[in-house]
CSV table of C-alpha atoms and ligand atoms in Angstrom, one decimal:
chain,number,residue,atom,x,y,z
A,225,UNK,CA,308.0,112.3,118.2
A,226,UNK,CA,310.8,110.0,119.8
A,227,UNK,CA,309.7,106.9,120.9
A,228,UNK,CA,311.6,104.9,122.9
A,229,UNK,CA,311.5,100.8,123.3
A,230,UNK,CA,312.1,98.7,125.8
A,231,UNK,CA,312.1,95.3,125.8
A,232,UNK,CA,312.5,92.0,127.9
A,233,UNK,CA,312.4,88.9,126.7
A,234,UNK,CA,313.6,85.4,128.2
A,235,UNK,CA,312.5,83.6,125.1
A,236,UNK,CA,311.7,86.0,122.2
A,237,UNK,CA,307.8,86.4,122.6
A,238,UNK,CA,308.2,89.9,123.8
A,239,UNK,CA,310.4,90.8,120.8
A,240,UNK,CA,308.0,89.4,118.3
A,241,UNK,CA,305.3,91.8,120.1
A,242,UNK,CA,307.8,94.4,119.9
A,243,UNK,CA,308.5,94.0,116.6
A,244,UNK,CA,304.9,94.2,115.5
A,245,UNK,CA,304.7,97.6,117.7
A,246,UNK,CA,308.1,98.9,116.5
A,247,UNK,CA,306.4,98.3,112.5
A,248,UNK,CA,302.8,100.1,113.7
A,249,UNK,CA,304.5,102.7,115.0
A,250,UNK,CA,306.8,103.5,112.7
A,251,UNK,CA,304.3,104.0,110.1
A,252,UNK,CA,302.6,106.2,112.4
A,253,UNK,CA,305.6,108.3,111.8
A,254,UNK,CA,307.3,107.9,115.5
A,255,UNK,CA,311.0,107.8,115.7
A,256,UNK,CA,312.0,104.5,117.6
A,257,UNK,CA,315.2,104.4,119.7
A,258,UNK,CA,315.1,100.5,120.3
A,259,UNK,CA,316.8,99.2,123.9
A,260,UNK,CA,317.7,96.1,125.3
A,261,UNK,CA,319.8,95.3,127.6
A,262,UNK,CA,320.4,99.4,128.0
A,263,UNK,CA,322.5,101.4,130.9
A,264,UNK,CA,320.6,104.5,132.2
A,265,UNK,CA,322.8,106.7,130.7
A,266,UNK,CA,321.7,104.9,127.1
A,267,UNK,CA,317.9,105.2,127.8
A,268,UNK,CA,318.5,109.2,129.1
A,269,UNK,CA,320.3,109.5,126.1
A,270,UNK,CA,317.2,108.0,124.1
A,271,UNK,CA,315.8,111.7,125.1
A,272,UNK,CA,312.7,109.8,124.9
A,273,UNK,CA,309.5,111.9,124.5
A,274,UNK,CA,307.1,108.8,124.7
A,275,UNK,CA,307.8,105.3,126.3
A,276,UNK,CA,306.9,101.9,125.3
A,277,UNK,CA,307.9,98.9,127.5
A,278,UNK,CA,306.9,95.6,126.2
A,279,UNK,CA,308.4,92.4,128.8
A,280,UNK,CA,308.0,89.0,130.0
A,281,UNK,CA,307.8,87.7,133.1
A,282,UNK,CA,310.4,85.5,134.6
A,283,UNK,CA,312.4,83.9,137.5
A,284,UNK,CA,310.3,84.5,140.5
A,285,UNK,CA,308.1,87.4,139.0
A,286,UNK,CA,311.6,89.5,137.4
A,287,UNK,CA,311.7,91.5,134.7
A,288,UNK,CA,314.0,89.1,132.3
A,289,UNK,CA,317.8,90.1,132.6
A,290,UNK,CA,317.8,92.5,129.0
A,291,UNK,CA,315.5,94.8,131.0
A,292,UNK,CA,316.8,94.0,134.7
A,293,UNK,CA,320.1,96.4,134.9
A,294,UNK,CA,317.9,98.7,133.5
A,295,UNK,CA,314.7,98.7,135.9
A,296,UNK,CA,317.6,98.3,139.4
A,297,UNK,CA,319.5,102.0,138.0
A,298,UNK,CA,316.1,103.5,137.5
A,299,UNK,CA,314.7,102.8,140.4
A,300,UNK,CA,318.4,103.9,142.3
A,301,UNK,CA,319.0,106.8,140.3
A,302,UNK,CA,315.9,108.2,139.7
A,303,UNK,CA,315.7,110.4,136.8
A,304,UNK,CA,312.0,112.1,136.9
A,305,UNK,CA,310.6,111.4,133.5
A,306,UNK,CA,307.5,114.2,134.0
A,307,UNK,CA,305.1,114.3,132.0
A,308,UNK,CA,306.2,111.7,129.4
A,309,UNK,CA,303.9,109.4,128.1
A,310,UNK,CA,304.3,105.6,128.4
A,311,UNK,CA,302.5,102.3,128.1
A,312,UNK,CA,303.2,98.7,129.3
A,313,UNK,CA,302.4,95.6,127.1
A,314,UNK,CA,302.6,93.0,129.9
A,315,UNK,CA,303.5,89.0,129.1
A,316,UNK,CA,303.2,86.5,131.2
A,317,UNK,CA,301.3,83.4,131.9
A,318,UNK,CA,297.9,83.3,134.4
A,319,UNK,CA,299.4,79.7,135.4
A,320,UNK,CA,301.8,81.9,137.5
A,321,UNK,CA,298.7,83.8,139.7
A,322,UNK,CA,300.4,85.6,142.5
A,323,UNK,CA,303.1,87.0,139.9
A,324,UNK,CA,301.3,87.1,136.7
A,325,UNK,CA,302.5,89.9,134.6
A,326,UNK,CA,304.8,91.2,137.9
A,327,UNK,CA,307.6,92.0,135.3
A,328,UNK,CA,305.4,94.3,133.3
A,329,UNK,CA,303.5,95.5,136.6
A,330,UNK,CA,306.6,96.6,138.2
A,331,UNK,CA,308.0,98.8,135.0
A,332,UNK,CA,304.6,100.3,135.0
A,333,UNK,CA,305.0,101.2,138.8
A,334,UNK,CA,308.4,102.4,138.2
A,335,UNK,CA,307.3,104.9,135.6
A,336,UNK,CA,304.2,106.2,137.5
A,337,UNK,CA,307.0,106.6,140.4
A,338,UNK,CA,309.3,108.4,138.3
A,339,UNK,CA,306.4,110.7,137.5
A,340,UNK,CA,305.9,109.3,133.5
A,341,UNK,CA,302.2,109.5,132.4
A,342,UNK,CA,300.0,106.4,131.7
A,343,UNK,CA,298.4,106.7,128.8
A,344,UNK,CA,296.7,103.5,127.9
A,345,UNK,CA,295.6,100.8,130.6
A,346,UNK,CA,298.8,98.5,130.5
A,347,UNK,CA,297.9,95.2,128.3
A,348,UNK,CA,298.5,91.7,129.4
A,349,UNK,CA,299.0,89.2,127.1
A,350,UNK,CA,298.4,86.0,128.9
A,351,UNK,CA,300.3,82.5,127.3
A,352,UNK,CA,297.9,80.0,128.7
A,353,UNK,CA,294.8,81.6,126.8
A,354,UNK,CA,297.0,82.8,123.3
A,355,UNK,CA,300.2,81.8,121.3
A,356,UNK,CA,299.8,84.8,119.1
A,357,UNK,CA,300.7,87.8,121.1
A,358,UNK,CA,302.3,90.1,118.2
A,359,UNK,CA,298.9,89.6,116.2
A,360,UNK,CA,296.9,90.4,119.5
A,361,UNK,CA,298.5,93.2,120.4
A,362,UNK,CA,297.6,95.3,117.3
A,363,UNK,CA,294.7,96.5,118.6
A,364,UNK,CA,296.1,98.1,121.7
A,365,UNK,CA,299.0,99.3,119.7
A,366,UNK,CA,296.7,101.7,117.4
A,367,UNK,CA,294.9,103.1,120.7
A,368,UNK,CA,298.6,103.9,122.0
A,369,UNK,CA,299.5,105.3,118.6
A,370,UNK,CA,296.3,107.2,118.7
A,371,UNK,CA,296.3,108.3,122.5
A,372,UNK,CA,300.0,109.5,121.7
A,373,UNK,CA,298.2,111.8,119.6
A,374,UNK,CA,299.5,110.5,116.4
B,317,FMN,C1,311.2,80.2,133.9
B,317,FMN,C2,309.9,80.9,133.6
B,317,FMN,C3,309.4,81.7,134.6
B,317,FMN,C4,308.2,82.4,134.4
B,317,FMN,N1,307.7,83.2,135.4
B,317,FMN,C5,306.5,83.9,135.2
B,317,FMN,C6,305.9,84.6,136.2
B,317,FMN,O1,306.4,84.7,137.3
B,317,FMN,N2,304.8,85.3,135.9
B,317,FMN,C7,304.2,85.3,134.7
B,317,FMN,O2,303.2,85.9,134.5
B,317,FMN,N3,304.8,84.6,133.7
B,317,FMN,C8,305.9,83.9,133.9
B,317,FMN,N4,306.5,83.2,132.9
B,317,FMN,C9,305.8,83.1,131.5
B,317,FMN,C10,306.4,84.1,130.5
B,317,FMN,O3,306.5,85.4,131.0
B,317,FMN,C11,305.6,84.1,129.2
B,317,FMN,O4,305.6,82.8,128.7
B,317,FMN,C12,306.1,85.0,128.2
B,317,FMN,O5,305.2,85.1,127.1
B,317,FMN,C13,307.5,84.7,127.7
B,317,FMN,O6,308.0,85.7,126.9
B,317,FMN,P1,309.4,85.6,126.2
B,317,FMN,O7,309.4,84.6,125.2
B,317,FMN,O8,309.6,87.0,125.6
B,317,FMN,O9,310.4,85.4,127.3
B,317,FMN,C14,307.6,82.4,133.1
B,317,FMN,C15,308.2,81.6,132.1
B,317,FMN,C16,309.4,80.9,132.3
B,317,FMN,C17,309.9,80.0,131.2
């Protein structure tokens, strides 16, 4: 199964999570087509048949600018991803209340727009309660792997 990843990250939290993910599921035998700072055409061409979007939160509640291009063309363009599965790991801080997570929260919404199905609650991986994110993760990473079937 192709698996493509998405990442955003201002800092390099998000990269550390995806990193862990990318090593879980990779042993779980998915094929990873890694993208940051992608074109449409590069993510179509990902011929993704599962999606994993793991960003930060930035600016005034923005996706950070490695995921931004990305999130504006697919929410022009609109390529209807039916059917294929996807989950959100969400980072942000709770310091930020009326836009915790809202990077994370909008790629979710994007994807349930352009007809992609949820398969695991999205995570949110909060900076004000935890400075390990990649370690606590994990455990949503191996119900992803396993809801994917794998
Ligand atoms: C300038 C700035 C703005 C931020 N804005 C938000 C925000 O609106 N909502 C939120 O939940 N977190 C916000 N955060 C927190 C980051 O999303 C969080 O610390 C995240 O773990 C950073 O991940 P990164 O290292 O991959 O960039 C902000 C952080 C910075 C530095």
């Amino acid at each position: 199964m192709r698996l493509t990843l998405l990442t955003g990250s201002v800092s390099g939290t998000a990269d550390m999570v995806a990193d862990a993910a990318e090593t879980r599921l990779t042993d779980a035998g998915l094929a990873i087509a890694r993208l940051s700072g992608a074109n449409v055409e590069e993510f179509l061409a990902s011929a993704p048949e599962a999606i994993l979007v793991v960003t930060a939160t930035t600016g005034m509640g923005e996706v950070p600018d490695d995921l931004l291009p990305l999130q504006l063309e697919l929410n022009d363009r609109f390529p209807l991803l039916t059917g294929i599965p996807f989950g959100v790991i969400a980072l942000g801080d709770s310091s930020y209340d009326d836009t915790f997570c809202q990077g994370g929260r909008d790629m979710r919404n994007l994807l349930l727009e352009l007809h992609a199905r949820e398969t695991l609650p999205m995570l949110e991986l909060d900076a004000s309660e935890t400075v390990n994110q990649d370690e606590d993760a994990i455990p949503w990473v191996v119900e992803f792997v396993a809801a994917l079937g794998r």
